Coordinates of C-alpha atoms in Angstrom, one line a residue:
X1 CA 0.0 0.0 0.0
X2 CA 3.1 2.6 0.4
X3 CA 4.4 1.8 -2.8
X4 CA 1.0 2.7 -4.5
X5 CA 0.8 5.6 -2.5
X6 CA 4.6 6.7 -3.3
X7 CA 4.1 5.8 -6.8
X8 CA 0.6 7.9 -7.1
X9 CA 2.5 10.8 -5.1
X10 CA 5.5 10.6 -7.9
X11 CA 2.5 10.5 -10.5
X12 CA 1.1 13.7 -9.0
X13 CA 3.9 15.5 -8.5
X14 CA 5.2 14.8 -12.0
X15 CA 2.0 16.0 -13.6
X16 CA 2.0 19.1 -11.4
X17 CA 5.8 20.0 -12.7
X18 CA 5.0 19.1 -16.5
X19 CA 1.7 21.5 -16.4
X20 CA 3.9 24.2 -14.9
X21 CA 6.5 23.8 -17.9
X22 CA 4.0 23.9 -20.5
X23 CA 4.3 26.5 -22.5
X24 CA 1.5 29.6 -21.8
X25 CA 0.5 31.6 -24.8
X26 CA -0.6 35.1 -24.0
X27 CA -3.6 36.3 -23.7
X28 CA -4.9 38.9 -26.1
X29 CA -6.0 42.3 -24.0
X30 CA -9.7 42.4 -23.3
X31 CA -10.3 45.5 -25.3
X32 CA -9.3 43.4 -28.6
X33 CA -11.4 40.1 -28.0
X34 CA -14.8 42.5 -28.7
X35 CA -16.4 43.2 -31.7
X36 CA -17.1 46.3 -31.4
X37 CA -13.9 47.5 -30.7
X38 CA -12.9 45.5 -34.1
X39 CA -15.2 47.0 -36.1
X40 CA -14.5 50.7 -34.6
X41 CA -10.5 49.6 -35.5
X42 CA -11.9 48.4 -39.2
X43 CA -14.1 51.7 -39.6
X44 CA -10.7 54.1 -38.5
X45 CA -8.9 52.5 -40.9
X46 CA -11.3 53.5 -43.6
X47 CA -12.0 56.8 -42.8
X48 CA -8.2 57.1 -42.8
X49 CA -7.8 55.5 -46.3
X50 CA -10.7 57.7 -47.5
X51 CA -9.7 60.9 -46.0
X52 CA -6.1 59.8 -47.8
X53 CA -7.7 59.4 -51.2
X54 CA -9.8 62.6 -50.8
X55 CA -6.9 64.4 -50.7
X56 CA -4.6 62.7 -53.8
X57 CA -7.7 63.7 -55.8
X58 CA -7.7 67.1 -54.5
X59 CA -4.0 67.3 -55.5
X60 CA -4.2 65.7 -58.6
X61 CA -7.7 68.3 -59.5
X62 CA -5.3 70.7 -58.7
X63 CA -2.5 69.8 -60.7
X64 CA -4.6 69.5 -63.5
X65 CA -6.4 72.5 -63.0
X66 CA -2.9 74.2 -63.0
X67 CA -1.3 72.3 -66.2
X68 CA -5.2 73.2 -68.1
X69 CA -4.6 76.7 -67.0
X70 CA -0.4 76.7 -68.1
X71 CA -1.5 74.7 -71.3
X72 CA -4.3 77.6 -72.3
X73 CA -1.7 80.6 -71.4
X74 CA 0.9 78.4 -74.1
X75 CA -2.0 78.4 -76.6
X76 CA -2.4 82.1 -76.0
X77 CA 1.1 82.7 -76.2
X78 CA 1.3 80.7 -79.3
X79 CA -1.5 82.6 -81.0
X80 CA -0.2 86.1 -80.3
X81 CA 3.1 85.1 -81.8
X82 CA 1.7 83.7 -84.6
X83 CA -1.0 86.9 -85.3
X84 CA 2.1 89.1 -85.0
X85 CA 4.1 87.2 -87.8
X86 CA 0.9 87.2 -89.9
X87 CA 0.5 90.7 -89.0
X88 CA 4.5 91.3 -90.0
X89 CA 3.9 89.3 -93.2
X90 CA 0.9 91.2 -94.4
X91 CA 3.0 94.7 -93.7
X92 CA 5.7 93.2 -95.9
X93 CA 3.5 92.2 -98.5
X94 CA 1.8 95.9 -99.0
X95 CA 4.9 97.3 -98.2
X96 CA 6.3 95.0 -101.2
X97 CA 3.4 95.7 -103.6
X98 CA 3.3 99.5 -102.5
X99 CA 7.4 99.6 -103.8
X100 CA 6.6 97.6 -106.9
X101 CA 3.2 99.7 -108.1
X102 CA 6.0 102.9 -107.5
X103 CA 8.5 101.0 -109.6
X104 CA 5.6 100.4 -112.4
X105 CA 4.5 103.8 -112.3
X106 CA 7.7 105.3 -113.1
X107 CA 8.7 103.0 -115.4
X108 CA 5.7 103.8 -117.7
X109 CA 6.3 107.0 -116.7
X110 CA 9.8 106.9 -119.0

């Protein structure tokens, strides 16, 4: 009867020592086992990715509001310089067909 008793006290007090070596994972904090605190976490996050992309659109309107508004001051650019050759060309020509109408006129005039 001691030897049972030994042996079943050896049992014991091996099964107490390998439960106190086992290996404990932690516990996750109480705040994170709720849903609710998931979803708030999950609807952050979105109003952070939405407030994020509301303002790369803004930047990117803006940027092409600013290249629309360089690309019609080129255009306007481009059309002065191109009415003030015209405008230069057409002086030339009546200067040119003023000079040759003289030349005309005083050759019949010989």
């Amino acid at each position: 009867m001691k030897k049972q008793i030994l042996s079943l006290a050896v049992v014991a007090l091996l099964a107490f020592a390998v439960q106190s070596c086992e290996k404990k994972e932690p516990k996750p904090a109480e705040d994170e086992l709720t849903l609710g605190n998931k979803v708030d976490s999950l609807t952050t996050d979105i109003e952070e990715v939405k407030d994020s992309a509301v303002i790369k659109t803004e930047k990117a309107a803006q940027e092409v509001k600013d290249a629309t508004k360089q690309a019609a001051e080129d255009v306007k650019d481009a059309t002065k310089k191109g009415a003030e050759k015209v405008e230069a060309a057409a002086k030339a020509a009546k200067d040119g067909t003023v000079k040759t109408a003289k030349d005309v006129d005083e050759a019949l005039k010989k």
